[in-house]
Amino acid sequence: MSDLEEYRPPKLLGKKAPLNCLVLPDQHHAAWKATQRYNMSFGEYVGALIDRAEGRPNKLDGMQQNASPLEER
């Protein structure tokens, strides 16, 4: 992104912003498995990953410790 470009907030759908992107098939499968494991939507999962990367509180932290060994497979 050049210095001349400025962030333009997206048009919201309700209180949320759409995020359209492409990922590799193995990344999509891994995300799908995680959404099943954590009982989240794709949007919630991606949002939690973004929050985690930014050092903000998120829905994923602490969930791994609460999963039983059978659920982690």
PDB file of N, CA and C in Angstrom:
ATOM      1  N   MET A   1       0.851  -1.173   0.000  1.00  0.00           N
ATOM      2  CA  MET A   1       0.000   0.000   0.000  1.00  0.00           C
ATOM      3  C   MET A   1       0.895   1.233   0.000  1.00  0.00           C
ATOM      4  N   SER A   2       0.667   2.141  -0.895  1.00  0.00           N
ATOM      5  CA  SER A   2       1.481   3.344  -0.958  1.00  0.00           C
ATOM      6  C   SER A   2       1.063   4.318   0.133  1.00  0.00           C
ATOM      7  N   ASP A   3       1.941   5.295   0.381  1.00  0.00           N
ATOM      8  CA  ASP A   3       1.641   6.309   1.385  1.00  0.00           C
ATOM      9  C   ASP A   3       0.455   7.178   0.978  1.00  0.00           C
ATOM     10  N   LEU A   4       0.173   7.246  -0.334  1.00  0.00           N
ATOM     11  CA  LEU A   4      -0.912   8.093  -0.808  1.00  0.00           C
ATOM     12  C   LEU A   4      -2.275   7.463  -0.588  1.00  0.00           C
ATOM     13  N   GLU A   5      -2.312   6.147  -0.478  1.00  0.00           N
ATOM     14  CA  GLU A   5      -3.590   5.478  -0.236  1.00  0.00           C
ATOM     15  C   GLU A   5      -3.986   5.637   1.220  1.00  0.00           C
ATOM     16  N   GLU A   6      -5.249   5.845   1.433  1.00  0.00           N
ATOM     17  CA  GLU A   6      -5.761   5.938   2.790  1.00  0.00           C
ATOM     18  C   GLU A   6      -6.744   4.803   3.024  1.00  0.00           C
ATOM     19  N   TYR A   7      -6.845   4.405   4.274  1.00  0.00           N
ATOM     20  CA  TYR A   7      -7.811   3.374   4.640  1.00  0.00           C
ATOM     21  C   TYR A   7      -9.215   3.922   4.416  1.00  0.00           C
ATOM     22  N   ARG A   8     -10.001   3.139   3.725  1.00  0.00           N
ATOM     23  CA  ARG A   8     -11.414   3.483   3.521  1.00  0.00           C
ATOM     24  C   ARG A   8     -12.260   2.428   4.215  1.00  0.00           C
ATOM     25  N   PRO A   9     -13.001   2.817   5.227  1.00  0.00           N
ATOM     26  CA  PRO A   9     -13.842   1.833   5.909  1.00  0.00           C
ATOM     27  C   PRO A   9     -14.818   1.180   4.937  1.00  0.00           C
ATOM     28  N   PRO A  10     -15.039  -0.120   5.082  1.00  0.00           N
ATOM     29  CA  PRO A  10     -15.966  -0.813   4.185  1.00  0.00           C
ATOM     30  C   PRO A  10     -17.418  -0.483   4.524  1.00  0.00           C
ATOM     31  N   LYS A  11     -18.283  -0.757   3.574  1.00  0.00           N
ATOM     32  CA  LYS A  11     -19.712  -0.633   3.830  1.00  0.00           C
ATOM     33  C   LYS A  11     -20.103  -1.781   4.757  1.00  0.00           C
ATOM     34  N   LEU A  12     -20.746  -1.452   5.845  1.00  0.00           N
ATOM     35  CA  LEU A  12     -21.101  -2.455   6.837  1.00  0.00           C
ATOM     36  C   LEU A  12     -22.373  -3.198   6.451  1.00  0.00           C
ATOM     37  N   LEU A  13     -22.428  -4.447   6.868  1.00  0.00           N
ATOM     38  CA  LEU A  13     -23.635  -5.259   6.778  1.00  0.00           C
ATOM     39  C   LEU A  13     -24.082  -5.464   8.215  1.00  0.00           C
ATOM     40  N   GLY A  14     -25.010  -4.649   8.648  1.00  0.00           N
ATOM     41  CA  GLY A  14     -25.365  -4.640  10.060  1.00  0.00           C
ATOM     42  C   GLY A  14     -24.238  -3.954  10.815  1.00  0.00           C
ATOM     43  N   LYS A  15     -23.632  -4.663  11.758  1.00  0.00           N
ATOM     44  CA  LYS A  15     -22.506  -4.119  12.516  1.00  0.00           C
ATOM     45  C   LYS A  15     -21.181  -4.729  12.084  1.00  0.00           C
ATOM     46  N   LYS A  16     -21.187  -5.486  10.977  1.00  0.00           N
ATOM     47  CA  LYS A  16     -19.984  -6.206  10.557  1.00  0.00           C
ATOM     48  C   LYS A  16     -19.550  -5.783   9.162  1.00  0.00           C
ATOM     49  N   ALA A  17     -18.246  -5.937   8.914  1.00  0.00           N
ATOM     50  CA  ALA A  17     -17.677  -5.619   7.609  1.00  0.00           C
ATOM     51  C   ALA A  17     -17.377  -6.916   6.866  1.00  0.00           C
ATOM     52  N   PRO A  18     -17.704  -6.985   5.582  1.00  0.00           N
ATOM     53  CA  PRO A  18     -17.373  -8.192   4.812  1.00  0.00           C
ATOM     54  C   PRO A  18     -15.867  -8.291   4.610  1.00  0.00           C
ATOM     55  N   LEU A  19     -15.357  -9.512   4.598  1.00  0.00           N
ATOM     56  CA  LEU A  19     -13.937  -9.755   4.358  1.00  0.00           C
ATOM     57  C   LEU A  19     -13.857 -10.840   3.294  1.00  0.00           C
ATOM     58  N   ASN A  20     -13.510 -10.462   2.091  1.00  0.00           N
ATOM     59  CA  ASN A  20     -13.425 -11.411   0.984  1.00  0.00           C
ATOM     60  C   ASN A  20     -11.960 -11.665   0.664  1.00  0.00           C
ATOM     61  N   CYS A  21     -11.578 -12.922   0.665  1.00  0.00           N
ATOM     62  CA  CYS A  21     -10.200 -13.273   0.354  1.00  0.00           C
ATOM     63  C   CYS A  21     -10.135 -14.709  -0.134  1.00  0.00           C
ATOM     64  N   LEU A  22      -8.998 -15.073  -0.685  1.00  0.00           N
ATOM     65  CA  LEU A  22      -8.775 -16.431  -1.160  1.00  0.00           C
ATOM     66  C   LEU A  22      -7.690 -17.078  -0.308  1.00  0.00           C
ATOM     67  N   VAL A  23      -7.880 -18.333   0.029  1.00  0.00           N
ATOM     68  CA  VAL A  23      -6.881 -19.094   0.780  1.00  0.00           C
ATOM     69  C   VAL A  23      -6.612 -20.402   0.050  1.00  0.00           C
ATOM     70  N   LEU A  24      -5.531 -21.045   0.406  1.00  0.00           N
ATOM     71  CA  LEU A  24      -5.194 -22.334  -0.177  1.00  0.00           C
ATOM     72  C   LEU A  24      -6.169 -23.399   0.331  1.00  0.00           C
ATOM     73  N   PRO A  25      -6.392 -24.454  -0.457  1.00  0.00           N
ATOM     74  CA  PRO A  25      -7.328 -25.498  -0.032  1.00  0.00           C
ATOM     75  C   PRO A  25      -7.000 -26.105   1.331  1.00  0.00           C
ATOM     76  N   ASP A  26      -5.719 -26.332   1.636  1.00  0.00           N
ATOM     77  CA  ASP A  26      -5.385 -26.913   2.939  1.00  0.00           C
ATOM     78  C   ASP A  26      -5.651 -25.918   4.072  1.00  0.00           C
ATOM     79  N   GLN A  27      -5.505 -24.615   3.806  1.00  0.00           N
ATOM     80  CA  GLN A  27      -5.841 -23.607   4.811  1.00  0.00           C
ATOM     81  C   GLN A  27      -7.352 -23.576   5.042  1.00  0.00           C
ATOM     82  N   HIS A  28      -8.107 -23.701   3.972  1.00  0.00           N
ATOM     83  CA  HIS A  28      -9.571 -23.719   4.089  1.00  0.00           C
ATOM     84  C   HIS A  28     -10.025 -24.921   4.908  1.00  0.00           C
ATOM     85  N   HIS A  29      -9.424 -26.081   4.637  1.00  0.00           N
ATOM     86  CA  HIS A  29      -9.788 -27.288   5.382  1.00  0.00           C
ATOM     87  C   HIS A  29      -9.433 -27.138   6.855  1.00  0.00           C
ATOM     88  N   ALA A  30      -8.237 -26.603   7.136  1.00  0.00           N
ATOM     89  CA  ALA A  30      -7.821 -26.394   8.533  1.00  0.00           C
ATOM     90  C   ALA A  30      -8.771 -25.427   9.241  1.00  0.00           C
ATOM     91  N   ALA A  31      -9.180 -24.377   8.548  1.00  0.00           N
ATOM     92  CA  ALA A  31     -10.115 -23.419   9.140  1.00  0.00           C
ATOM     93  C   ALA A  31     -11.469 -24.071   9.387  1.00  0.00           C
ATOM     94  N   TRP A  32     -11.919 -24.890   8.444  1.00  0.00           N
ATOM     95  CA  TRP A  32     -13.196 -25.575   8.618  1.00  0.00           C
ATOM     96  C   TRP A  32     -13.150 -26.493   9.836  1.00  0.00           C
ATOM     97  N   LYS A  33     -12.050 -27.254   9.975  1.00  0.00           N
ATOM     98  CA  LYS A  33     -11.916 -28.138  11.142  1.00  0.00           C
ATOM     99  C   LYS A  33     -11.927 -27.328  12.431  1.00  0.00           C
ATOM    100  N   ALA A  34     -11.255 -26.181  12.441  1.00  0.00           N
ATOM    101  CA  ALA A  34     -11.229 -25.336  13.640  1.00  0.00           C
ATOM    102  C   ALA A  34     -12.612 -24.787  13.960  1.00  0.00           C
ATOM    103  N   THR A  35     -13.362 -24.394  12.937  1.00  0.00           N
ATOM    104  CA  THR A  35     -14.710 -23.874  13.207  1.00  0.00           C
ATOM    105  C   THR A  35     -15.594 -24.949  13.822  1.00  0.00           C
ATOM    106  N   GLN A  36     -15.400 -26.199  13.408  1.00  0.00           N
ATOM    107  CA  GLN A  36     -16.160 -27.305  13.991  1.00  0.00           C
ATOM    108  C   GLN A  36     -15.728 -27.552  15.436  1.00  0.00           C
ATOM    109  N   ARG A  37     -14.425 -27.537  15.661  1.00  0.00           N
ATOM    110  CA  ARG A  37     -13.873 -27.809  16.991  1.00  0.00           C
ATOM    111  C   ARG A  37     -14.296 -26.739  17.994  1.00  0.00           C
ATOM    112  N   TYR A  38     -14.267 -25.471  17.573  1.00  0.00           N
ATOM    113  CA  TYR A  38     -14.570 -24.359  18.477  1.00  0.00           C
ATOM    114  C   TYR A  38     -16.021 -23.900  18.404  1.00  0.00           C
ATOM    115  N   ASN A  39     -16.825 -24.548  17.542  1.00  0.00           N
ATOM    116  CA  ASN A  39     -18.223 -24.174  17.370  1.00  0.00           C
ATOM    117  C   ASN A  39     -18.357 -22.689  17.022  1.00  0.00           C
ATOM    118  N   MET A  40     -17.609 -22.272  15.990  1.00  0.00           N
ATOM    119  CA  MET A  40     -17.604 -20.889  15.518  1.00  0.00           C
ATOM    120  C   MET A  40     -17.926 -20.865  14.031  1.00  0.00           C
ATOM    121  N   SER A  41     -18.350 -19.719  13.551  1.00  0.00           N
ATOM    122  CA  SER A  41     -18.486 -19.517  12.107  1.00  0.00           C
ATOM    123  C   SER A  41     -17.107 -19.170  11.549  1.00  0.00           C
ATOM    124  N   PHE A  42     -16.965 -19.205  10.218  1.00  0.00           N
ATOM    125  CA  PHE A  42     -15.701 -18.793   9.599  1.00  0.00           C
ATOM    126  C   PHE A  42     -15.368 -17.353   9.993  1.00  0.00           C
ATOM    127  N   GLY A  43     -16.375 -16.493   9.960  1.00  0.00           N
ATOM    128  CA  GLY A  43     -16.153 -15.088  10.300  1.00  0.00           C
ATOM    129  C   GLY A  43     -15.666 -14.907  11.731  1.00  0.00           C
ATOM    130  N   GLU A  44     -16.294 -15.635  12.663  1.00  0.00           N
ATOM    131  CA  GLU A  44     -15.853 -15.549  14.059  1.00  0.00           C
ATOM    132  C   GLU A  44     -14.422 -16.045  14.214  1.00  0.00           C
ATOM    133  N   TYR A  45     -14.095 -17.135  13.510  1.00  0.00           N
ATOM    134  CA  TYR A  45     -12.757 -17.707  13.595  1.00  0.00           C
ATOM    135  C   TYR A  45     -11.703 -16.752  13.031  1.00  0.00           C
ATOM    136  N   VAL A  46     -11.954 -16.205  11.856  1.00  0.00           N
ATOM    137  CA  VAL A  46     -11.006 -15.259  11.257  1.00  0.00           C
ATOM    138  C   VAL A  46     -10.876 -14.020  12.141  1.00  0.00           C
ATOM    139  N   GLY A  47     -11.986 -13.523  12.647  1.00  0.00           N
ATOM    140  CA  GLY A  47     -11.937 -12.371  13.552  1.00  0.00           C
ATOM    141  C   GLY A  47     -11.114 -12.651  14.795  1.00  0.00           C
ATOM    142  N   ALA A  48     -11.265 -13.844  15.364  1.00  0.00           N
ATOM    143  CA  ALA A  48     -10.492 -14.215  16.549  1.00  0.00           C
ATOM    144  C   ALA A  48      -9.002 -14.307  16.218  1.00  0.00           C
ATOM    145  N   LEU A  49      -8.669 -14.834  15.043  1.00  0.00           N
ATOM    146  CA  LEU A  49      -7.257 -14.896  14.636  1.00  0.00           C
ATOM    147  C   LEU A  49      -6.670 -13.498  14.457  1.00  0.00           C
ATOM    148  N   ILE A  50      -7.442 -12.586  13.878  1.00  0.00           N
ATOM    149  CA  ILE A  50      -6.983 -11.204  13.715  1.00  0.00           C
ATOM    150  C   ILE A  50      -6.770 -10.560  15.074  1.00  0.00           C
ATOM    151  N   ASP A  51      -7.745 -10.721  15.981  1.00  0.00           N
ATOM    152  CA  ASP A  51      -7.593 -10.166  17.327  1.00  0.00           C
ATOM    153  C   ASP A  51      -6.363 -10.733  18.019  1.00  0.00           C
ATOM    154  N   ARG A  52      -6.152 -12.043  17.908  1.00  0.00           N
ATOM    155  CA  ARG A  52      -4.998 -12.690  18.534  1.00  0.00           C
ATOM    156  C   ARG A  52      -3.689 -12.116  17.973  1.00  0.00           C
ATOM    157  N   ALA A  53      -3.617 -11.969  16.655  1.00  0.00           N
ATOM    158  CA  ALA A  53      -2.411 -11.433  16.020  1.00  0.00           C
ATOM    159  C   ALA A  53      -2.125  -9.998  16.463  1.00  0.00           C
ATOM    160  N   GLU A  54      -3.169  -9.255  16.783  1.00  0.00           N
ATOM    161  CA  GLU A  54      -3.024  -7.870  17.234  1.00  0.00           C
ATOM    162  C   GLU A  54      -2.848  -7.760  18.748  1.00  0.00           C
ATOM    163  N   GLY A  55      -2.821  -8.906  19.443  1.00  0.00           N
ATOM    164  CA  GLY A  55      -2.627  -8.899  20.897  1.00  0.00           C
ATOM    165  C   GLY A  55      -3.869  -8.510  21.677  1.00  0.00           C
ATOM    166  N   ARG A  56      -5.026  -8.608  21.034  1.00  0.00           N
ATOM    167  CA  ARG A  56      -6.288  -8.265  21.705  1.00  0.00           C
ATOM    168  C   ARG A  56      -6.939  -9.519  22.262  1.00  0.00           C
ATOM    169  N   PRO A  57      -7.817  -9.360  23.242  1.00  0.00           N
ATOM    170  CA  PRO A  57      -8.575 -10.510  23.735  1.00  0.00           C
ATOM    171  C   PRO A  57      -9.359 -11.131  22.581  1.00  0.00           C
ATOM    172  N   ASN A  58      -9.473 -12.459  22.593  1.00  0.00           N
ATOM    173  CA  ASN A  58     -10.168 -13.137  21.500  1.00  0.00           C
ATOM    174  C   ASN A  58     -10.823 -14.408  22.007  1.00  0.00           C
ATOM    175  N   LYS A  59     -11.710 -14.954  21.176  1.00  0.00           N
ATOM    176  CA  LYS A  59     -12.475 -16.142  21.558  1.00  0.00           C
ATOM    177  C   LYS A  59     -11.641 -17.417  21.575  1.00  0.00           C
ATOM    178  N   LEU A  60     -10.454 -17.415  20.959  1.00  0.00           N
ATOM    179  CA  LEU A  60      -9.659 -18.635  20.878  1.00  0.00           C
ATOM    180  C   LEU A  60      -8.791 -18.871  22.106  1.00  0.00           C
ATOM    181  N   ASP A  61      -8.269 -17.821  22.698  1.00  0.00           N
ATOM    182  CA  ASP A  61      -7.377 -17.993  23.838  1.00  0.00           C
ATOM    183  C   ASP A  61      -8.105 -18.676  24.982  1.00  0.00           C
ATOM    184  N   GLY A  62      -7.500 -19.711  25.506  1.00  0.00           N
ATOM    185  CA  GLY A  62      -8.102 -20.463  26.589  1.00  0.00           C
ATOM    186  C   GLY A  62      -8.951 -21.622  26.118  1.00  0.00           C
ATOM    187  N   MET A  63      -9.416 -21.603  24.877  1.00  0.00           N
ATOM    188  CA  MET A  63     -10.261 -22.695  24.391  1.00  0.00           C
ATOM    189  C   MET A  63      -9.464 -23.977  24.212  1.00  0.00           C
ATOM    190  N   GLN A  64      -8.210 -23.865  23.792  1.00  0.00           N
ATOM    191  CA  GLN A  64      -7.365 -25.039  23.558  1.00  0.00           C
ATOM    192  C   GLN A  64      -7.140 -25.787  24.876  1.00  0.00           C
ATOM    193  N   GLN A  65      -6.920 -25.052  25.972  1.00  0.00           N
ATOM    194  CA  GLN A  65      -6.681 -25.696  27.253  1.00  0.00           C
ATOM    195  C   GLN A  65      -7.923 -26.412  27.764  1.00  0.00           C
ATOM    196  N   ASN A  66      -9.096 -25.942  27.364  1.00  0.00           N
ATOM    197  CA  ASN A  66     -10.347 -26.536  27.828  1.00  0.00           C
ATOM    198  C   ASN A  66     -10.775 -27.760  27.023  1.00  0.00           C
ATOM    199  N   ALA A  67     -10.150 -27.978  25.871  1.00  0.00           N
ATOM    200  CA  ALA A  67     -10.524 -29.123  25.018  1.00  0.00           C
ATOM    201  C   ALA A  67      -9.964 -30.398  25.599  1.00  0.00           C
ATOM    202  N   SER A  68     -10.726 -31.461  25.470  1.00  0.00           N
ATOM    203  CA  SER A  68     -10.230 -32.759  25.933  1.00  0.00           C
ATOM    204  C   SER A  68      -9.244 -33.314  24.912  1.00  0.00           C
ATOM    205  N   PRO A  69      -8.374 -34.255  25.305  1.00  0.00           N
ATOM    206  CA  PRO A  69      -7.403 -34.808  24.344  1.00  0.00           C
ATOM    207  C   PRO A  69      -8.068 -35.409  23.113  1.00  0.00           C
ATOM    208  N   LEU A  70      -9.261 -35.973  23.233  1.00  0.00           N
ATOM    209  CA  LEU A  70      -9.935 -36.556  22.077  1.00  0.00           C
ATOM    210  C   LEU A  70     -10.380 -35.488  21.094  1.00  0.00           C
ATOM    211  N   GLU A  71     -10.772 -34.299  21.602  1.00  0.00           N
ATOM    212  CA  GLU A  71     -11.235 -33.216  20.738  1.00  0.00           C
ATOM    213  C   GLU A  71     -10.093 -32.579  19.955  1.00  0.00           C
ATOM    214  N   GLU A  72      -8.858 -32.704  20.412  1.00  0.00           N
ATOM    215  CA  GLU A  72      -7.737 -32.049  19.765  1.00  0.00           C
ATOM    216  C   GLU A  72      -7.261 -32.802  18.549  1.00  0.00           C
ATOM    217  N   ARG A  73      -7.706 -34.013  18.311  1.00  0.00           N
ATOM    218  CA  ARG A  73      -7.256 -34.801  17.157  1.00  0.00           C
ATOM    219  C   ARG A  73      -7.888 -34.349  15.885  1.00  0.00           C
TER     220      ARG A  73
END
